XYZ file of C-alpha atoms in Angstrom:
166
model
C 115.891 90.928 90.000
C 116.440 93.238 92.622
C 118.569 96.348 92.684
C 119.095 99.535 95.165
C 120.083 103.054 94.127
C 119.895 106.234 95.537
C 116.115 106.694 94.841
C 114.711 103.189 95.575
C 114.757 99.160 96.372
C 113.260 97.565 93.404
C 112.391 94.013 93.438
C 110.529 91.923 91.451
C 108.527 95.269 90.447
C 107.856 96.309 93.881
C 109.525 99.617 93.951
C 109.992 101.113 97.917
C 110.894 105.085 98.021
C 113.440 106.630 99.985
C 110.678 107.450 102.800
C 109.638 103.977 102.728
C 113.070 102.722 103.128
C 114.013 104.804 105.768
C 110.522 103.496 107.525
C 111.022 100.191 106.908
C 114.852 100.664 108.251
C 113.845 102.228 111.246
C 111.703 99.081 112.281
C 114.847 96.794 111.797
C 113.578 95.650 108.239
C 115.274 95.276 105.054
C 113.563 97.189 102.609
C 114.860 94.694 99.646
C 112.913 91.993 101.635
C 110.113 93.716 101.423
C 110.081 94.408 97.969
C 110.713 91.137 97.079
C 107.208 90.027 98.591
C 105.802 92.602 96.761
C 105.538 95.838 99.465
C 105.914 99.021 97.617
C 105.879 102.546 98.942
C 105.477 106.068 97.623
C 104.118 109.461 98.647
C 104.081 108.360 102.403
C 102.203 105.177 101.915
C 103.386 101.630 102.352
C 101.328 98.724 100.387
C 101.036 95.154 100.691
C 100.234 93.260 97.692
C 98.255 90.214 98.527
C 98.833 87.713 96.018
C 97.080 84.155 95.637
C 98.250 81.684 93.180
C 100.243 84.562 91.528
C 97.412 86.574 91.099
C 96.606 89.900 93.138
C 93.917 89.508 94.903
C 93.909 92.739 97.462
C 96.294 95.490 98.525
C 96.249 96.814 102.088
C 98.029 100.113 102.764
C 99.327 102.291 105.543
C 99.934 105.901 106.170
C 103.475 106.809 107.497
C 102.447 109.507 108.590
C 99.443 108.677 111.136
C 99.340 104.985 111.069
C 95.933 104.438 109.429
C 95.231 101.029 107.543
C 92.839 100.540 104.628
C 92.465 97.957 102.095
C 91.217 98.075 98.526
C 87.340 97.918 98.301
C 86.498 94.518 97.152
C 89.234 93.049 97.522
C 89.605 89.085 98.540
C 90.256 88.120 102.718
C 93.214 85.823 102.414
C 96.552 85.436 104.362
C 99.430 88.189 103.297
C 102.320 85.511 101.742
C 99.870 83.071 101.375
C 101.690 81.685 98.051
C 104.935 81.172 100.192
C 103.126 77.777 101.525
C 103.812 76.365 97.929
C 107.505 77.928 98.040
C 109.942 75.332 95.969
C 112.578 73.981 97.971
C 110.801 75.175 101.268
C 108.587 72.082 102.257
C 110.842 71.361 105.599
C 110.258 74.749 106.961
C 107.070 75.244 109.272
C 104.524 77.557 108.305
C 104.371 80.679 110.314
C 101.434 82.715 110.864
C 101.742 85.985 112.098
C 99.265 89.226 113.333
C 100.718 91.479 111.015
C 102.562 92.089 107.543
C 105.296 93.805 109.682
C 105.823 90.613 111.615
C 105.902 88.571 108.530
C 108.256 90.665 107.134
C 110.541 89.996 110.076
C 109.947 86.420 110.119
C 110.948 86.530 106.559
C 114.169 88.249 107.407
C 115.047 85.828 110.030
C 115.299 82.722 107.663
C 111.386 81.547 107.911
C 110.274 81.505 104.069
C 106.654 80.329 104.550
C 105.444 83.035 106.591
C 102.324 84.660 106.169
C 99.990 87.267 107.795
C 96.219 87.658 109.136
C 94.653 89.891 106.663
C 93.314 92.158 109.510
C 95.421 91.655 112.287
C 94.595 90.092 115.520
C 90.975 90.984 116.741
C 90.205 92.910 120.095
C 88.491 89.992 121.648
C 87.692 86.108 120.895
C 85.611 85.335 118.098
C 84.440 81.884 117.986
C 84.705 79.968 114.640
C 81.492 79.542 112.966
C 80.506 76.951 110.083
C 79.840 80.261 108.269
C 83.208 81.745 108.724
C 82.978 85.442 108.403
C 85.729 86.875 110.390
C 87.676 83.802 109.545
C 86.594 82.938 106.267
C 90.501 83.677 105.010
C 91.364 80.472 107.456
C 88.663 78.177 105.993
C 89.978 78.900 102.830
C 93.523 77.921 103.344
C 92.460 74.581 105.078
C 93.545 72.621 101.851
C 96.859 74.330 101.448
C 97.267 73.867 105.438
C 96.167 69.895 105.633
C 98.708 67.420 106.376
C 101.464 70.367 107.397
C 103.515 68.775 110.432
C 104.441 72.077 111.991
C 102.590 75.485 111.951
C 103.830 78.177 114.561
C 101.404 80.894 115.467
C 103.571 83.720 116.276
C 101.197 86.099 118.036
C 102.152 89.095 120.453
C 101.651 88.028 124.218
C 98.810 90.633 124.559
C 94.704 90.615 124.293
C 94.554 90.593 120.550
C 97.091 88.258 120.221
C 95.758 85.317 122.768
C 92.420 86.010 120.800
C 93.904 84.544 117.508
C 94.915 81.220 119.605
């Protein structure tokens, strides 16, 4: 269910107010696609719902004024939009993993339905994988979903943090 009015874009229960609509449009992003993927915005804050197996497990927020990010305390670390891996009728598409949620929205808008984002963006330097996980626990947790996938695209920036994710 998607509707657009003079006050907000609403899709599947997520509402984006006019300020957030303008912010998304200024970045070249479609507010209706954002709202349909659990993005909401009000009072100068854009929020990304982290949903895993249909349940809300975390929320990540960004101030539109100063760009500051924060997450719900005690929330689960997982890929944003991880349920897209299991999207019906999309098995022939590659999985696209991006550094951030806005990058994922751009990929979704470009027609890549199985797109998800790292929960904390890219680290400033390489962090080795270890058996305890820590920084990359969310990758370890998703391995069963990723196992057997033919194509996984890492869509990262060509900078230090982007290289660190590779």
